[in-house]
Every structure is written in structure tokens, then in C-alpha cells.
Coordinates of C-alpha atoms in Angstrom, one line a residue:
Chain A
M98 CA 23.0 -5.9 -18.4
N99 CA 25.9 -5.3 -20.6
K100 CA 24.6 -2.4 -22.7
W101 CA 27.4 -2.9 -25.2
A102 CA 26.1 -6.2 -26.1
V103 CA 23.1 -4.6 -27.6
S104 CA 23.3 -3.0 -31.0
W105 CA 21.0 -0.1 -31.7
L106 CA 20.9 1.5 -35.0
A107 CA 19.1 4.7 -35.9
L108 CA 18.0 5.4 -32.4
V109 CA 15.6 8.2 -33.3
A110 CA 12.8 8.3 -30.8
S111 CA 9.6 10.2 -31.1
T112 CA 7.3 10.6 -28.1
S113 CA 5.9 7.1 -27.7
L114 CA 6.6 5.7 -31.2
Q115 CA 10.0 4.5 -32.0
A116 CA 11.1 5.2 -35.6
A117 CA 12.5 2.5 -37.8
T118 CA 15.4 0.8 -36.2
N119 CA 17.0 -2.4 -35.5
L120 CA 17.2 -4.2 -32.2
H121 CA 19.8 -6.9 -31.8
I122 CA 20.4 -8.7 -28.6
K123 CA 23.4 -11.0 -28.7
S124 CA 23.5 -14.6 -27.4
G125 CA 23.0 -14.9 -23.7
E126 CA 22.7 -11.1 -23.2
T127 CA 19.8 -9.2 -21.7
H128 CA 18.4 -5.8 -22.7
T129 CA 15.7 -3.8 -21.1
L130 CA 13.4 -1.7 -23.2
D131 CA 13.1 2.0 -22.6
G132 CA 10.5 2.4 -19.9
K133 CA 8.8 5.3 -21.7
Q134 CA 8.0 4.0 -25.1
T135 CA 5.1 1.8 -25.8
E136 CA 5.4 1.3 -29.6
W137 CA 8.3 0.1 -31.5
V138 CA 8.6 -0.3 -35.2
L139 CA 11.7 -2.2 -36.1
D140 CA 13.2 -3.0 -39.4
E141 CA 14.8 -6.0 -37.8
L142 CA 14.6 -7.7 -34.5
V143 CA 17.3 -10.1 -33.7
L144 CA 17.2 -12.2 -30.6
E145 CA 20.1 -14.6 -30.6
D146 CA 20.2 -17.8 -28.7
N147 CA 19.3 -17.4 -25.0
A148 CA 18.9 -13.6 -25.5
T149 CA 16.5 -11.9 -23.2
L150 CA 14.4 -8.8 -23.8
V151 CA 13.0 -7.3 -20.7
I152 CA 9.9 -5.1 -21.0
P153 CA 9.5 -2.9 -17.9
A154 CA 6.2 -3.5 -16.1
A155 CA 5.7 0.2 -15.8
L156 CA 4.9 0.3 -19.5
G157 CA 1.6 -1.5 -19.0
Q158 CA 1.5 -2.4 -22.7
V159 CA 3.8 -2.5 -25.6
Q160 CA 3.6 -2.9 -29.3
I161 CA 6.5 -4.2 -31.3
D162 CA 6.4 -4.6 -35.0
A163 CA 9.3 -6.1 -36.8
V164 CA 9.6 -6.2 -40.6
R165 CA 12.1 -9.0 -40.2
A166 CA 12.5 -11.1 -37.1
V167 CA 15.4 -13.5 -36.5
I168 CA 15.0 -15.4 -33.2
G169 CA 17.3 -18.1 -32.0
S170 CA 16.7 -20.9 -29.5
G171 CA 15.9 -20.2 -25.9
A172 CA 15.1 -16.5 -26.5
R173 CA 12.9 -14.9 -23.9
I174 CA 10.7 -11.8 -23.5
L175 CA 10.1 -11.0 -19.9
A176 CA 7.0 -8.8 -19.3
A177 CA 5.8 -10.1 -15.9
G178 CA 4.2 -7.8 -13.4
E179 CA 6.0 -6.7 -10.4
A180 CA 5.6 -8.4 -7.1
G181 CA 3.6 -6.5 -4.5
A182 CA 5.5 -5.2 -1.5
A183 CA 5.1 -7.1 1.8
G184 CA 3.2 -5.3 4.5
K185 CA 5.2 -4.1 7.5
A186 CA 4.9 -6.0 10.7
G187 CA 2.9 -4.5 13.4
A188 CA 4.8 -3.1 16.4
T189 CA 5.2 -5.2 19.4
S190 CA 4.0 -3.8 22.7
E191 CA 7.1 -4.3 24.7
G192 CA 7.6 -5.2 28.3
V193 CA 5.2 -5.6 31.1
A194 CA 2.2 -3.4 31.9
E195 CA 2.0 -1.6 35.1
K196 CA 0.6 -3.3 38.1
C197 CA -3.1 -4.2 37.8
V198 CA -3.1 -3.0 34.2
D199 CA -3.9 -5.2 31.2
G200 CA -1.2 -5.5 28.6
T201 CA -1.4 -3.2 25.6
A202 CA -2.4 -4.9 22.4
G203 CA 0.1 -5.4 19.7
K204 CA -0.2 -3.3 16.5
H205 CA -1.8 -4.8 13.4
G206 CA 0.4 -5.9 10.6
E207 CA 0.0 -3.9 7.3
H208 CA -1.6 -5.5 4.3
G209 CA 0.6 -6.7 1.5
A210 CA 0.5 -4.7 -1.7
A211 CA -1.2 -6.1 -4.8
G212 CA 1.0 -7.6 -7.4
G213 CA 1.3 -5.7 -10.7
D214 CA -0.4 -6.8 -13.8
G215 CA 1.7 -8.4 -16.5
V216 CA 2.5 -6.2 -19.5
A217 CA 0.1 -6.5 -22.4
V218 CA 2.4 -7.5 -25.3
N219 CA 1.5 -7.1 -28.9
L220 CA 4.0 -8.5 -31.4
T221 CA 3.7 -8.3 -35.2
L222 CA 6.6 -10.3 -36.6
R223 CA 7.7 -11.3 -40.1
I224 CA 9.7 -14.2 -39.1
A225 CA 12.8 -15.1 -41.0
K226 CA 14.1 -17.5 -38.4
L227 CA 12.6 -18.9 -35.2
G228 CA 14.2 -21.3 -32.8
S229 CA 12.1 -21.0 -29.7
L230 CA 10.7 -18.0 -27.9
Q231 CA 9.3 -17.9 -24.4
I232 CA 7.1 -14.9 -23.3
D233 CA 6.6 -14.4 -19.7
A234 CA 3.7 -12.1 -18.9
Q235 CA 2.7 -13.4 -15.6
G236 CA 1.0 -11.2 -13.0
G237 CA 3.1 -10.3 -10.0
V238 CA 2.6 -12.1 -6.8
G239 CA 0.8 -10.3 -4.1
G240 CA 2.9 -9.1 -1.1
D241 CA 2.6 -11.0 2.1
G242 CA 0.8 -9.4 4.9
G243 CA 2.8 -8.1 7.8
A244 CA 2.8 -10.1 11.0
G245 CA 0.8 -8.7 13.9
G246 CA 2.7 -7.3 16.9
K247 CA 2.9 -9.2 20.1
G248 CA 0.7 -8.0 22.9
Q249 CA 2.2 -6.6 26.1
D250 CA 2.5 -8.9 29.1
A251 CA 0.1 -8.2 31.8
G252 CA 1.1 -6.3 34.9
E253 CA 1.3 -7.9 38.3
F254 CA -1.7 -7.9 40.7
D255 CA -2.2 -7.6 44.4
T256 CA -5.6 -6.2 45.5
C257 CA -6.9 -6.0 42.0
D258 CA -8.1 -8.6 39.5
A259 CA -5.3 -10.3 37.8
P260 CA -4.9 -8.3 34.6
R261 CA -4.8 -9.9 31.2
G262 CA -2.1 -9.9 28.7
G263 CA -2.5 -7.6 25.7
E264 CA -4.0 -9.1 22.6
G265 CA -1.8 -9.8 19.7
G266 CA -2.1 -7.6 16.6
R267 CA -3.9 -9.0 13.6
G268 CA -1.8 -10.1 10.7
G269 CA -2.1 -8.1 7.6
D270 CA -4.0 -9.5 4.6
G271 CA -1.9 -10.7 1.7
G272 CA -2.0 -8.6 -1.4
D273 CA -4.0 -9.8 -4.4
G274 CA -2.0 -11.3 -7.2
G275 CA -1.7 -9.3 -10.4
N276 CA -3.5 -10.3 -13.6
G277 CA -1.6 -11.9 -16.3
G278 CA -0.8 -9.7 -19.3
H279 CA -2.7 -10.1 -22.6
V280 CA -0.3 -11.4 -25.2
R281 CA -1.0 -11.3 -29.0
V282 CA 1.6 -12.5 -31.5
F283 CA 0.7 -12.0 -35.2
Y284 CA 3.3 -13.5 -37.4
T285 CA 4.1 -13.9 -41.0
L286 CA 6.4 -16.7 -41.9
L287 CA 8.9 -15.5 -44.6
P288 CA 9.9 -18.2 -47.1
E289 CA 13.4 -18.2 -45.8
S290 CA 12.2 -19.3 -42.4
G291 CA 11.5 -22.8 -43.8
I292 CA 8.8 -23.1 -41.1
T293 CA 5.4 -24.5 -41.9
G294 CA 2.4 -25.1 -39.7
S295 CA 1.7 -23.8 -36.3
L296 CA 4.2 -22.2 -34.0
G297 CA 2.7 -23.6 -30.9
D298 CA 5.8 -25.6 -30.2
R299 CA 8.1 -22.7 -30.8
I300 CA 6.4 -19.9 -29.0
K301 CA 5.4 -20.5 -25.4
V302 CA 3.5 -17.9 -23.5
D303 CA 2.9 -17.8 -19.8
A304 CA 0.2 -15.3 -18.8
T305 CA -1.0 -16.8 -15.6
G306 CA -2.1 -14.5 -12.8
G307 CA 0.1 -13.9 -9.9
E308 CA -0.6 -15.7 -6.7
G309 CA -2.1 -13.9 -3.8
G310 CA 0.2 -13.0 -1.0
N311 CA 0.1 -14.9 2.2
G312 CA -1.7 -13.4 5.1
G313 CA 0.5 -12.2 7.9
E314 CA 0.7 -14.2 11.1
G315 CA -1.3 -12.9 13.9
G316 CA 0.7 -11.5 16.8
K317 CA 1.0 -13.6 19.9
G318 CA -0.9 -12.4 22.8
G319 CA 0.9 -11.0 25.8
E320 CA 1.5 -13.3 28.8
G321 CA -0.9 -13.0 31.6
G322 CA 0.4 -12.2 35.1
P323 CA 1.7 -15.1 37.1
G324 CA -0.6 -16.6 39.7
K325 CA 0.3 -16.4 43.4
F326 CA -0.7 -17.4 46.9
V327 CA -2.9 -14.9 48.7
T328 CA -4.1 -14.9 52.2
M329 CA -7.6 -16.2 52.0
K330 CA -9.7 -18.8 53.7
T331 CA -9.8 -22.2 52.1
L332 CA -10.2 -25.8 53.0
S333 CA -6.4 -26.2 53.1
G334 CA -5.6 -23.3 55.4
N335 CA -5.3 -19.6 55.0
K336 CA -3.5 -19.6 51.7
K337 CA -5.2 -19.9 48.4
W338 CA -3.6 -20.0 45.0
V339 CA -5.1 -17.4 42.7
A340 CA -4.5 -17.8 39.0
G341 CA -2.8 -15.1 37.2
G342 CA -4.3 -13.0 34.5
K343 CA -5.1 -14.7 31.3
P344 CA -2.9 -14.3 28.3
G345 CA -4.0 -12.0 25.6
A346 CA -5.7 -13.6 22.6
N347 CA -3.5 -14.2 19.7
G348 CA -4.1 -11.9 16.8
A349 CA -6.0 -13.3 13.8
N350 CA -4.0 -14.3 10.9
G351 CA -4.3 -12.2 7.8
K352 CA -6.3 -13.5 4.8
I353 CA -4.6 -14.8 1.7
G354 CA -4.8 -12.5 -1.2
R355 CA -6.7 -13.5 -4.3
D356 CA -4.9 -14.9 -7.2
G357 CA -4.8 -12.8 -10.3
G358 CA -6.7 -13.7 -13.5
K359 CA -5.0 -15.3 -16.5
G360 CA -4.2 -13.1 -19.4
Q361 CA -5.5 -13.8 -22.9
V362 CA -3.0 -15.4 -25.3
L363 CA -3.3 -15.3 -29.1
V364 CA -0.6 -16.6 -31.4
Q365 CA -1.6 -16.7 -35.0
Q366 CA -0.6 -15.8 -38.5
D367 CA -1.0 -12.2 -39.5
L368 CA -4.1 -12.3 -41.7
R369 CA -3.5 -8.8 -43.0
S370 CA -0.3 -10.0 -44.8
R371 CA -2.1 -13.0 -46.1
M372 CA -4.9 -10.8 -47.5
D373 CA -2.4 -8.6 -49.2
E374 CA -0.9 -11.6 -51.0
L375 CA -4.3 -12.9 -52.1
A376 CA -5.2 -9.5 -53.4
Q377 CA -2.0 -9.2 -55.4
Q378 CA -2.6 -12.7 -57.0
Q379 CA -6.1 -11.7 -58.0
T380 CA -5.0 -8.5 -59.5
A381 CA -2.5 -10.3 -61.7
Q382 CA -5.1 -12.8 -62.8
A383 CA -7.5 -10.1 -63.7
Q384 CA -4.9 -8.2 -65.7
A385 CA -4.1 -11.4 -67.7
I386 CA -7.8 -12.0 -68.4
S387 CA -8.3 -8.5 -69.5
S388 CA -5.4 -8.7 -72.0
Q389 CA -6.6 -11.9 -73.4
V390 CA -10.1 -10.5 -73.9
A391 CA -8.7 -7.4 -75.6
A392 CA -6.7 -9.5 -78.0
Q393 CA -9.7 -11.6 -78.9
L394 CA -11.8 -8.5 -79.5
A395 CA -9.2 -7.0 -81.8
E396 CA -9.0 -10.3 -83.7
G397 CA -12.7 -10.5 -84.1
Q398 CA -13.1 -6.9 -85.2
A399 CA -10.4 -7.3 -87.9
A400 CA -12.1 -10.4 -89.3
S401 CA -15.5 -8.7 -89.4
Q402 CA -14.1 -5.7 -91.2
A403 CA -12.4 -7.8 -93.8
S404 CA -15.6 -9.8 -94.5
V405 CA -17.7 -6.7 -94.9
Q406 CA -15.2 -5.2 -97.3
Q407 CA -15.2 -8.3 -99.4
S408 CA -19.0 -8.3 -99.6
V409 CA -19.2 -4.6 -100.5
Q410 CA -16.6 -5.1 -103.1
A411 CA -18.5 -8.1 -104.7
L412 CA -21.7 -6.1 -104.7
N413 CA -20.1 -3.2 -106.4
Q414 CA -18.8 -5.5 -109.0
E415 CA -22.2 -7.0 -109.7
V416 CA -23.8 -3.6 -109.9
D417 CA -21.2 -2.5 -112.4
A418 CA -21.8 -5.6 -114.4
L419 CA -25.5 -5.1 -114.4
K420 CA -25.1 -1.6 -115.6
L421 CA -23.1 -2.8 -118.5
T422 CA -25.6 -5.5 -119.3
L423 CA -28.5 -3.0 -119.3
A424 CA -26.7 -0.6 -121.5
G425 CA -25.7 -3.2 -124.1
A426 CA -29.0 -5.2 -124.3
A427 CA -30.8 -5.1 -127.7
T428 CA -34.0 -6.9 -127.1
Q429 CA -36.8 -6.6 -124.7
T430 CA -36.7 -10.2 -124.0
M431 CA -33.1 -10.0 -123.2
V432 CA -34.0 -7.0 -121.3
Q433 CA -36.7 -8.7 -119.5
Q434 CA -34.6 -11.8 -119.1
Q435 CA -31.8 -9.8 -117.9
G436 CA -34.2 -7.8 -115.7
S437 CA -35.4 -11.0 -114.3
D438 CA -31.8 -12.1 -113.7
L439 CA -31.1 -8.7 -112.2
A440 CA -34.0 -9.0 -109.9
A441 CA -32.8 -12.4 -108.8
R442 CA -29.3 -11.2 -108.3
T443 CA -30.6 -8.1 -106.5
S444 CA -32.6 -10.4 -104.2
K445 CA -29.5 -12.5 -103.7
L446 CA -27.5 -9.4 -103.0
E447 CA -30.0 -8.2 -100.5
Q448 CA -29.8 -11.6 -98.8
T449 CA -26.1 -11.4 -98.7
L450 CA -26.3 -7.9 -97.2
E451 CA -28.7 -9.1 -94.6
T452 CA -26.3 -12.0 -93.8
I453 CA -23.5 -9.5 -93.5
L454 CA -25.5 -7.2 -91.3
K455 CA -26.5 -10.1 -89.0
R456 CA -22.9 -11.2 -88.8
L457 CA -21.9 -7.6 -87.9
E458 CA -24.6 -7.6 -85.2
A459 CA -23.2 -10.8 -83.9
V460 CA -19.7 -9.4 -83.9
E461 CA -21.0 -6.3 -82.0
K462 CA -22.7 -8.5 -79.4
Q463 CA -19.6 -10.5 -79.0
L464 CA -17.7 -7.3 -78.5
D465 CA -20.2 -6.2 -75.9
N466 CA -20.0 -9.4 -74.0
L467 CA -16.3 -9.3 -74.0
T468 CA -16.4 -5.8 -72.8
R469 CA -18.7 -6.6 -69.9
K470 CA -16.7 -9.7 -69.0
S471 CA -13.6 -7.6 -68.8
A472 CA -15.4 -5.0 -66.6
A473 CA -16.7 -7.7 -64.3
T474 CA -13.3 -9.1 -63.5
P475 CA -12.5 -8.2 -59.7
S476 CA -9.9 -5.5 -59.4
A477 CA -7.0 -5.9 -56.9
P478 CA -7.7 -4.3 -53.5
A479 CA -5.5 -1.4 -52.8
A480 CA -2.4 -2.2 -50.9
P481 CA -2.6 -0.9 -47.3
Chain B
M120 CA -15.9 -35.3 68.3
L121 CA -13.4 -32.6 68.6
S122 CA -11.1 -32.6 71.6
K123 CA -11.8 -30.2 74.4
K124 CA -8.7 -28.3 73.6
T125 CA -9.7 -27.9 70.0
K126 CA -13.2 -26.8 71.0
M127 CA -11.8 -24.3 73.4
L128 CA -9.5 -22.9 70.8
R129 CA -12.3 -22.5 68.4
L130 CA -14.6 -21.0 70.9
S131 CA -12.0 -18.6 72.3
A132 CA -11.0 -17.7 68.9
L133 CA -14.7 -17.4 67.9
S134 CA -14.1 -19.7 65.0
L135 CA -11.3 -17.6 63.6
A136 CA -11.5 -19.4 60.4
V137 CA -10.7 -16.2 58.7
A138 CA -9.6 -15.5 55.3
G139 CA -7.0 -12.8 55.3
A140 CA -8.8 -11.3 52.4
M141 CA -5.6 -10.3 50.7
S142 CA -7.0 -11.5 47.5
V143 CA -9.4 -8.7 47.1
S144 CA -10.4 -8.4 43.6
H145 CA -11.7 -5.1 42.4
T146 CA -11.8 -2.9 39.4
A147 CA -11.7 0.8 39.6
N148 CA -15.2 1.7 38.4
A149 CA -17.2 -1.5 38.1
V150 CA -18.4 -4.2 40.4
D151 CA -16.7 -7.4 39.8
V152 CA -18.5 -10.6 40.8
S153 CA -16.5 -13.8 41.1
A154 CA -17.2 -17.3 42.3
S155 CA -15.4 -20.5 42.9
V156 CA -16.0 -23.9 44.2
G157 CA -13.4 -26.2 45.9
V158 CA -13.1 -29.6 47.3
A159 CA -10.4 -31.1 49.6
N160 CA -9.7 -34.3 51.4
M161 CA -10.0 -32.5 54.7
Y162 CA -11.0 -29.2 56.3
L163 CA -7.7 -27.9 57.6
W164 CA -8.2 -25.0 60.0
R165 CA -5.2 -23.4 61.5
G166 CA -3.3 -26.6 61.6
I167 CA -6.3 -28.6 62.8
D168 CA -8.3 -31.2 60.9
L169 CA -11.9 -30.1 61.6
G170 CA -13.4 -32.9 59.6
Q171 CA -11.6 -35.7 61.3
G172 CA -10.5 -37.2 58.1
D173 CA -13.7 -36.4 56.1
A174 CA -13.5 -34.6 52.8
A175 CA -15.2 -31.2 52.4
V176 CA -16.7 -29.0 49.8
S177 CA -16.6 -25.3 49.8
G178 CA -17.9 -22.4 47.7
D179 CA -17.3 -18.7 47.5
L180 CA -19.2 -15.9 46.0
R181 CA -17.9 -12.3 46.2
A182 CA -18.4 -8.9 44.8
S183 CA -15.8 -6.2 44.7
A184 CA -15.4 -2.7 43.5
G185 CA -12.8 0.0 44.1
G186 CA -11.0 -2.0 46.7
F187 CA -14.1 -2.9 48.7
Y188 CA -15.3 -6.4 48.7
G189 CA -17.9 -8.6 50.4
G190 CA -19.2 -12.1 50.0
V191 CA -20.1 -15.4 51.4
W192 CA -18.0 -18.5 51.9
G193 CA -19.5 -21.8 52.8
S194 CA -18.3 -25.2 53.5
S195 CA -19.2 -28.7 54.7
G196 CA -16.9 -30.9 56.6
D197 CA -16.9 -29.4 60.1
A198 CA -17.5 -32.5 62.2
G199 CA -18.2 -30.4 65.3
W200 CA -20.6 -27.8 64.2
G201 CA -21.8 -28.9 60.9
T202 CA -22.3 -26.9 57.8
E203 CA -20.8 -23.4 57.9
Y204 CA -21.2 -20.2 56.0
D205 CA -19.3 -17.0 56.5
L206 CA -20.3 -13.5 55.6
Y207 CA -17.5 -11.0 55.1
V208 CA -16.7 -7.5 54.1
G209 CA -13.4 -5.7 53.7
Y210 CA -11.2 -3.3 52.0
G211 CA -7.7 -3.7 50.5
A212 CA -5.3 -1.2 49.0
E213 CA -1.6 -0.8 48.2
F214 CA 0.6 2.0 49.4
G215 CA 4.1 2.1 47.9
G216 CA 4.4 -1.6 47.4
V217 CA 2.8 -2.4 50.8
T218 CA -0.5 -4.0 50.7
V219 CA -3.0 -3.5 53.5
D220 CA -6.2 -5.3 54.0
I221 CA -8.8 -5.2 56.7
S222 CA -11.9 -7.2 56.9
A223 CA -14.7 -8.4 59.2
W224 CA -16.1 -12.0 59.2
N225 CA -19.2 -13.4 60.7
Y226 CA -19.4 -17.2 61.1
M227 CA -22.7 -19.0 60.9
Y228 CA -23.4 -22.6 61.8
P229 CA -27.2 -23.1 61.4
S230 CA -27.3 -26.7 62.4
S231 CA -25.0 -26.6 65.4
S232 CA -25.7 -26.9 69.1
F233 CA -23.6 -24.8 71.4
D234 CA -22.0 -26.0 74.6
A235 CA -19.4 -23.4 75.5
D236 CA -18.2 -24.9 78.7
D237 CA -18.6 -28.5 77.5
D238 CA -20.7 -29.4 80.4
G239 CA -23.3 -31.3 78.4
V240 CA -25.8 -28.5 78.6
E241 CA -26.5 -26.5 75.5
D242 CA -25.9 -22.8 75.9
P243 CA -27.7 -20.0 74.1
N244 CA -26.6 -20.6 70.6
I245 CA -24.6 -17.7 69.2
L246 CA -23.5 -19.8 66.2
D247 CA -26.7 -19.3 64.2
D248 CA -27.2 -15.6 65.1
F249 CA -26.0 -12.9 62.8
G250 CA -23.0 -11.3 64.4
G251 CA -22.7 -14.0 67.0
L252 CA -19.2 -15.1 66.1
S253 CA -17.2 -12.4 64.3
D254 CA -13.6 -11.6 63.6
A255 CA -11.7 -8.6 62.5
V256 CA -8.6 -9.4 60.4
L257 CA -5.7 -7.2 59.5
S258 CA -3.1 -8.2 57.0
I259 CA 0.0 -6.3 55.8
G260 CA 2.1 -7.6 52.9
F261 CA 5.4 -6.6 51.4
M262 CA 7.7 -8.3 48.9
G263 CA 6.0 -11.7 49.3
F264 CA 5.8 -11.6 53.0
T265 CA 2.5 -11.3 54.7
A266 CA 1.7 -10.8 58.4
S267 CA -1.9 -11.2 59.6
V268 CA -3.7 -10.8 62.9
Y269 CA -7.1 -12.4 63.6
D270 CA -9.1 -11.1 66.5
N271 CA -12.5 -12.0 67.5
I272 CA -14.8 -9.0 67.9
A273 CA -18.0 -10.7 69.0
G274 CA -19.1 -14.0 70.4
G275 CA -16.3 -15.0 72.7
S276 CA -13.4 -14.1 74.9
G277 CA -10.4 -12.4 73.4
Y278 CA -8.3 -14.6 71.3
E279 CA -5.8 -13.9 68.6
Y280 CA -4.3 -15.9 65.9
Y281 CA -1.2 -14.7 64.1
T282 CA 0.4 -15.8 60.9
L283 CA 3.5 -14.9 59.0
S284 CA 3.9 -16.3 55.5
Y285 CA 6.1 -16.0 52.6
S286 CA 5.2 -16.9 49.0
Y287 CA 7.5 -17.4 46.1
D288 CA 6.3 -18.6 42.8
A289 CA 4.1 -21.7 43.4
F290 CA 5.3 -22.3 46.9
S291 CA 4.1 -20.8 50.2
V292 CA 5.2 -21.4 53.8
L293 CA 3.1 -20.2 56.7
V294 CA 3.7 -20.2 60.4
G295 CA 0.6 -19.8 62.5
K296 CA 0.3 -19.3 66.2
H297 CA -2.7 -19.5 68.5
D298 CA -2.7 -17.0 71.3
N299 CA -5.3 -17.8 73.9
V300 CA -5.8 -15.3 76.6
T301 CA -6.5 -18.1 79.1
G302 CA -2.8 -18.8 79.2
D303 CA -3.3 -22.5 78.7
D304 CA -0.2 -23.8 77.0
T305 CA -2.3 -26.0 74.7
D306 CA -3.9 -22.8 73.4
Q307 CA -0.5 -21.5 72.2
M308 CA -0.2 -24.1 69.5
V309 CA 2.1 -23.3 66.6
H310 CA 1.9 -25.0 63.3
V311 CA 3.7 -24.8 59.9
N312 CA 2.0 -25.1 56.5
L313 CA 3.8 -25.7 53.3
S314 CA 1.8 -25.4 50.1
Y315 CA 2.5 -26.0 46.5
A316 CA 0.3 -25.1 43.6
Y317 CA 0.6 -27.7 40.9
N318 CA -1.4 -25.5 38.6
D319 CA -4.1 -22.9 38.9
N320 CA -6.6 -25.5 40.3
L321 CA -4.7 -28.2 42.1
S322 CA -2.8 -27.5 45.3
F323 CA -1.1 -29.6 47.9
T324 CA -0.5 -28.6 51.5
F325 CA 1.5 -30.3 54.3
S326 CA 0.7 -29.1 57.8
Q327 CA 2.5 -29.9 61.0
Q328 CA 2.0 -28.7 64.5
V329 CA 5.4 -27.9 65.9
D330 CA 4.7 -26.5 69.4
Q331 CA 2.0 -26.9 72.0
E332 CA 0.7 -29.6 69.7
I333 CA -2.9 -30.8 69.9
D334 CA -1.9 -33.7 67.8
D335 CA 1.4 -34.6 66.1
D336 CA 0.0 -35.9 62.8
L337 CA 1.5 -34.7 59.6
K338 CA -1.5 -33.6 57.6
F339 CA -1.6 -33.7 53.8
V340 CA -4.3 -31.8 52.1
V341 CA -5.2 -32.1 48.4
S342 CA -7.5 -29.4 47.3
Y343 CA -9.0 -28.5 44.0
S344 CA -10.5 -25.1 43.3
L345 CA -12.4 -24.1 40.2
P346 CA -13.2 -20.5 39.4
L347 CA -16.7 -20.2 37.9
G348 CA -18.0 -17.9 35.2
D349 CA -14.7 -16.6 34.1

């Protein structure tokens, strides 16, 4: 990797959490993440065309949050598990055994090591641009089993039974494949991205498990001793062919390792950001409604006060007029008549007052309703 | 019927149809039991066709342990004395690359009649008595060469049979000489056998008498041997 091709800004690291920084990998270049940090919070993540970000398998899991992500075409994130090491071959029992001695068995091959699991990758991206991104979180393939060693050739024979060749060593079992890493991509499409709909065609994730390693081949059995003529009575004279020792059995082949399980893959919009936006919209709507209600209340209150003042003023005028009438009346009839008129006017005045009071009560109820309505309007959730 | 010379050879040799017993099979601390069965187009005995052209079947059962061995070998096909079975014991060992083997064989012909002097009068039958016809056999081998001496120890007059053989890979050549104490030239027959093992079971042998011949026929033996229980 050309480290100069990678631009790092504000490289301030803290234990396992990377402080705000930018990661910019230029076109066609490759960069490997620090193998000790599992959480990265980036102001900006830029993967130019055909850029590759390698996540060391030793991390096990990694969280990358980018406030703004700019991803070109053919970008890749490699987070596959490491392949298991192949088992060593079993030692061969060399040469030929001593006379009348069976050959020594070959050594067994070692088992292949299991493949490593793919890295669990969690990405939270606010995408400003996205060409295509391929994430490889496959499990590592299991290591092949080592071959069994060859058995030693049998020794010669004379007065003994023909010895056998040594058995071949067993082949080592193949290592199990690693499990695919779990990959979760939460994204928010920024308006400038111009992308709508699903990102299934743009983000490809391979989280298949690694294949199990092949079993090692069993070692070949050692050769048996050669046959020969011995002096022995037969139907064809005094020489009989005696078969040599049998060859040693070939070692059993190692078993194939199990394939790793597939990792879970989740690519979806970041619902937390969406919730934030909805909350902000609701807050604005509630504030508008509240202002409108307050204006209506103020308007109603002013109108009611003006009406009451007019009624009180008219009543006072009528009372004053009545006092003047009473003081200036000369006759009882007139007094009575005027008294009768006064009673009628008083009754009318009382009706007017009742009307005014009812109107005031109605205004108060309207105010109460408006107040409750305002209180019932949902408030905006607190921003995280 | 066998010729008189052949009969005399067999009698004087006390049926020295001896296995050299160089194939002693033994393991150090366990008794090993082995068996085999064989069939051949003739019963070739020291350069002589005992079956007069008839095929023969043989079987062998032996036990061995620590260099010692013993067993029974039986065969059909002897036109003169009928069915045969041999009891044998022996011991084989190796000393610095030299193999030494010594054994004793007792030959039994239960269905035979015995006319030692061929005068038409049956003699006391030693062929179906235990120990009646017996050989002692000594073989010494080194680097593929094997020399063997067969001497009767019971049942007849002294008679030796000598062989010198050499084996290489699947081939073997053997020279055998009859040595009859009577001094009769015909009892000094010499023959040569050339054998080839096609595989572990099938073998071919050419046999030709080359001196003091009883007959001058080239004999061709096809034999098939099958180990059992292994």
C-alpha cells in the first residue's frame, strides 16, 4: 500500500475510539485500518473509484460512522477472515525395516487450522455520493489437512514370516471454514446524493462462510518384502515360491472441514435520522398552531372587553337618565308611569346584563378550549 | 507302473520327497499357523514324474514358533504308492546371513502295498507305519544359494540326495543328484530344474534329467498354490 495515497486529518486516537477525522482513499489505492481500533467516527469518508479499505481480521468487529460519505464506483471494503493454516504432513518412515521386522508406520498428518471468521462490520453513513460499494466479509477457508507419511518398507525374510510394510499415516482433517462476518449498513441519503430508493444495486455484501479445508491424503503404506523361492516340498520339486510380506495399509484420508456459516447482512436506511427529521417537522407544526391559537385568543378577548364596556356605559347612561327623571317628576302618575317605565327598563337592563354575562362565559369557555387545544399539541422530541 | 529304477531310487532313498524346510515361518513369541493348497499338472519328485502324467493336489498345514516348526503335507498323484501324507518337524535359524535349517520327515502311504525287491511278493509294509520311512534334511543358505542334503534315517538302506540351488528374484535353478549306495549308475541320476514364479500363486517349472537319466523327457510343470486364512 502506498501510505502517501491516503490522507488522514486530525489523527487523534483514543483507546478504541477514533476522534473526529477524515479518511480519504484515492482512486485505485488501498489502505488498511489500524488493527487496534474498533470504532471510528469520521467527519468524512471518501472512497474514490476502485479504492480499497482493508479491515484487519484481527479486529473481529469494527464500527465506522461517517457524517458524510463520498463513495465512487468500484470501491471495496475487505473484511474477510483469514484462511486457516494447512496442517503439516506426517513424517515418512524412511527406508527398509530390518530383516523379519514389519515396516514402521508413517506419521499422521496434522489437522488444518480453522479459518477465521469474517469481521463484523457496522457502518453508519450519511451518503453524499455513492457509485458502488462491495463489502467482503467472507469467512476464511479452513486449512487443508496434512498428508500422512508413507509407511516404511518391510524387511526381508528368511526363516521368519514375511514381514509387512508399515501402514501409511492418516491424513489430517481439514480445518473448518470461518463464519461470515455480520454486516450492517445504516445509511442516510443526503439530498445532494440524488439517490432514491433502495441501495441494493449499489452496495453488495458477501458474507458467506469459508469453505472447509480438504482432508489430507493418507500416507501410502510401505511396500511388503519381495517374495522368493525357498527350499520346500511341493508338487513341482523342492522349490516353492513364497509370497513376500504384504504392503502396509494406506492411511485413511483426512475428513473435509465443515463450511462456515453465513453472516447476517442488513442494509437499510438509518431510522434514527428519519425519526429526527419527523420530530423536527412536528415541532414546527406545533409551534405554528400554538401561535395561531394565541392570536385568536387575544382577538376574542379584546372583542369581549369592548362589548362589556359598551354595555356598562349604556347602563350607566340609563341610570343617570332615570335619576334625572325621578328628580324632575311632578305627579304621582308620572311618577308611577315613569316608575313603571323604569321597572321595564330595569328589567331590560337586567336582561342585557345577563346576555353580557353569558357572552362573557362563552368567551371564557372559548379561551379555555383554546388553551387546552394548545396544551394538547405534541411537543417535538428532544434531539438526540 | 513306475520303472524298477525309479522304485529302487525311491526305496533306497526312503521316499526322500523332502521339503528342505527353509521356509520356516515363525514369530518370536507366538505360534503361527499357516496353510496352503496346491494343484499341479504332475507330481514332480526329484526330476521324476511320479504321477505318470496325472495331475495332483496337495495341501500343507503347519505351525511354527521361535524358529521351530512342524506340520503335515499331503498329496495325491503318486501312481505307485497312492495317497501320501508327510509329518515333519524342524528348526531354522540365521547366523550372520547364513541360514541353517534341519528337519525330520516321516512319509506315510496308507493305501500302498510294499514290494521292496519287486519280486511280486508283498513285504512287511513300512509305508503306513509311523517312522517307517523317514528322512533327515539339512540345508544351508547364503546370498541366494542353498545347499541341501537329504538322508534317510529309517526304513531303508542309506541313500542321499543332494541339491544346490540359486534363486534370484522370481527365478530359481536347482541341480539335484541322487546318490545311491548300491553304486548302480542309474541311481546317480542328475537333473536340473528351472522355475519361474509368474506371481505369488502361479509357478512354472522345467525339469530335465541330464545324467544317468531314467528318462529323457523334458517335464513342464504348472503349479498353483493358494495360501489359506491369511
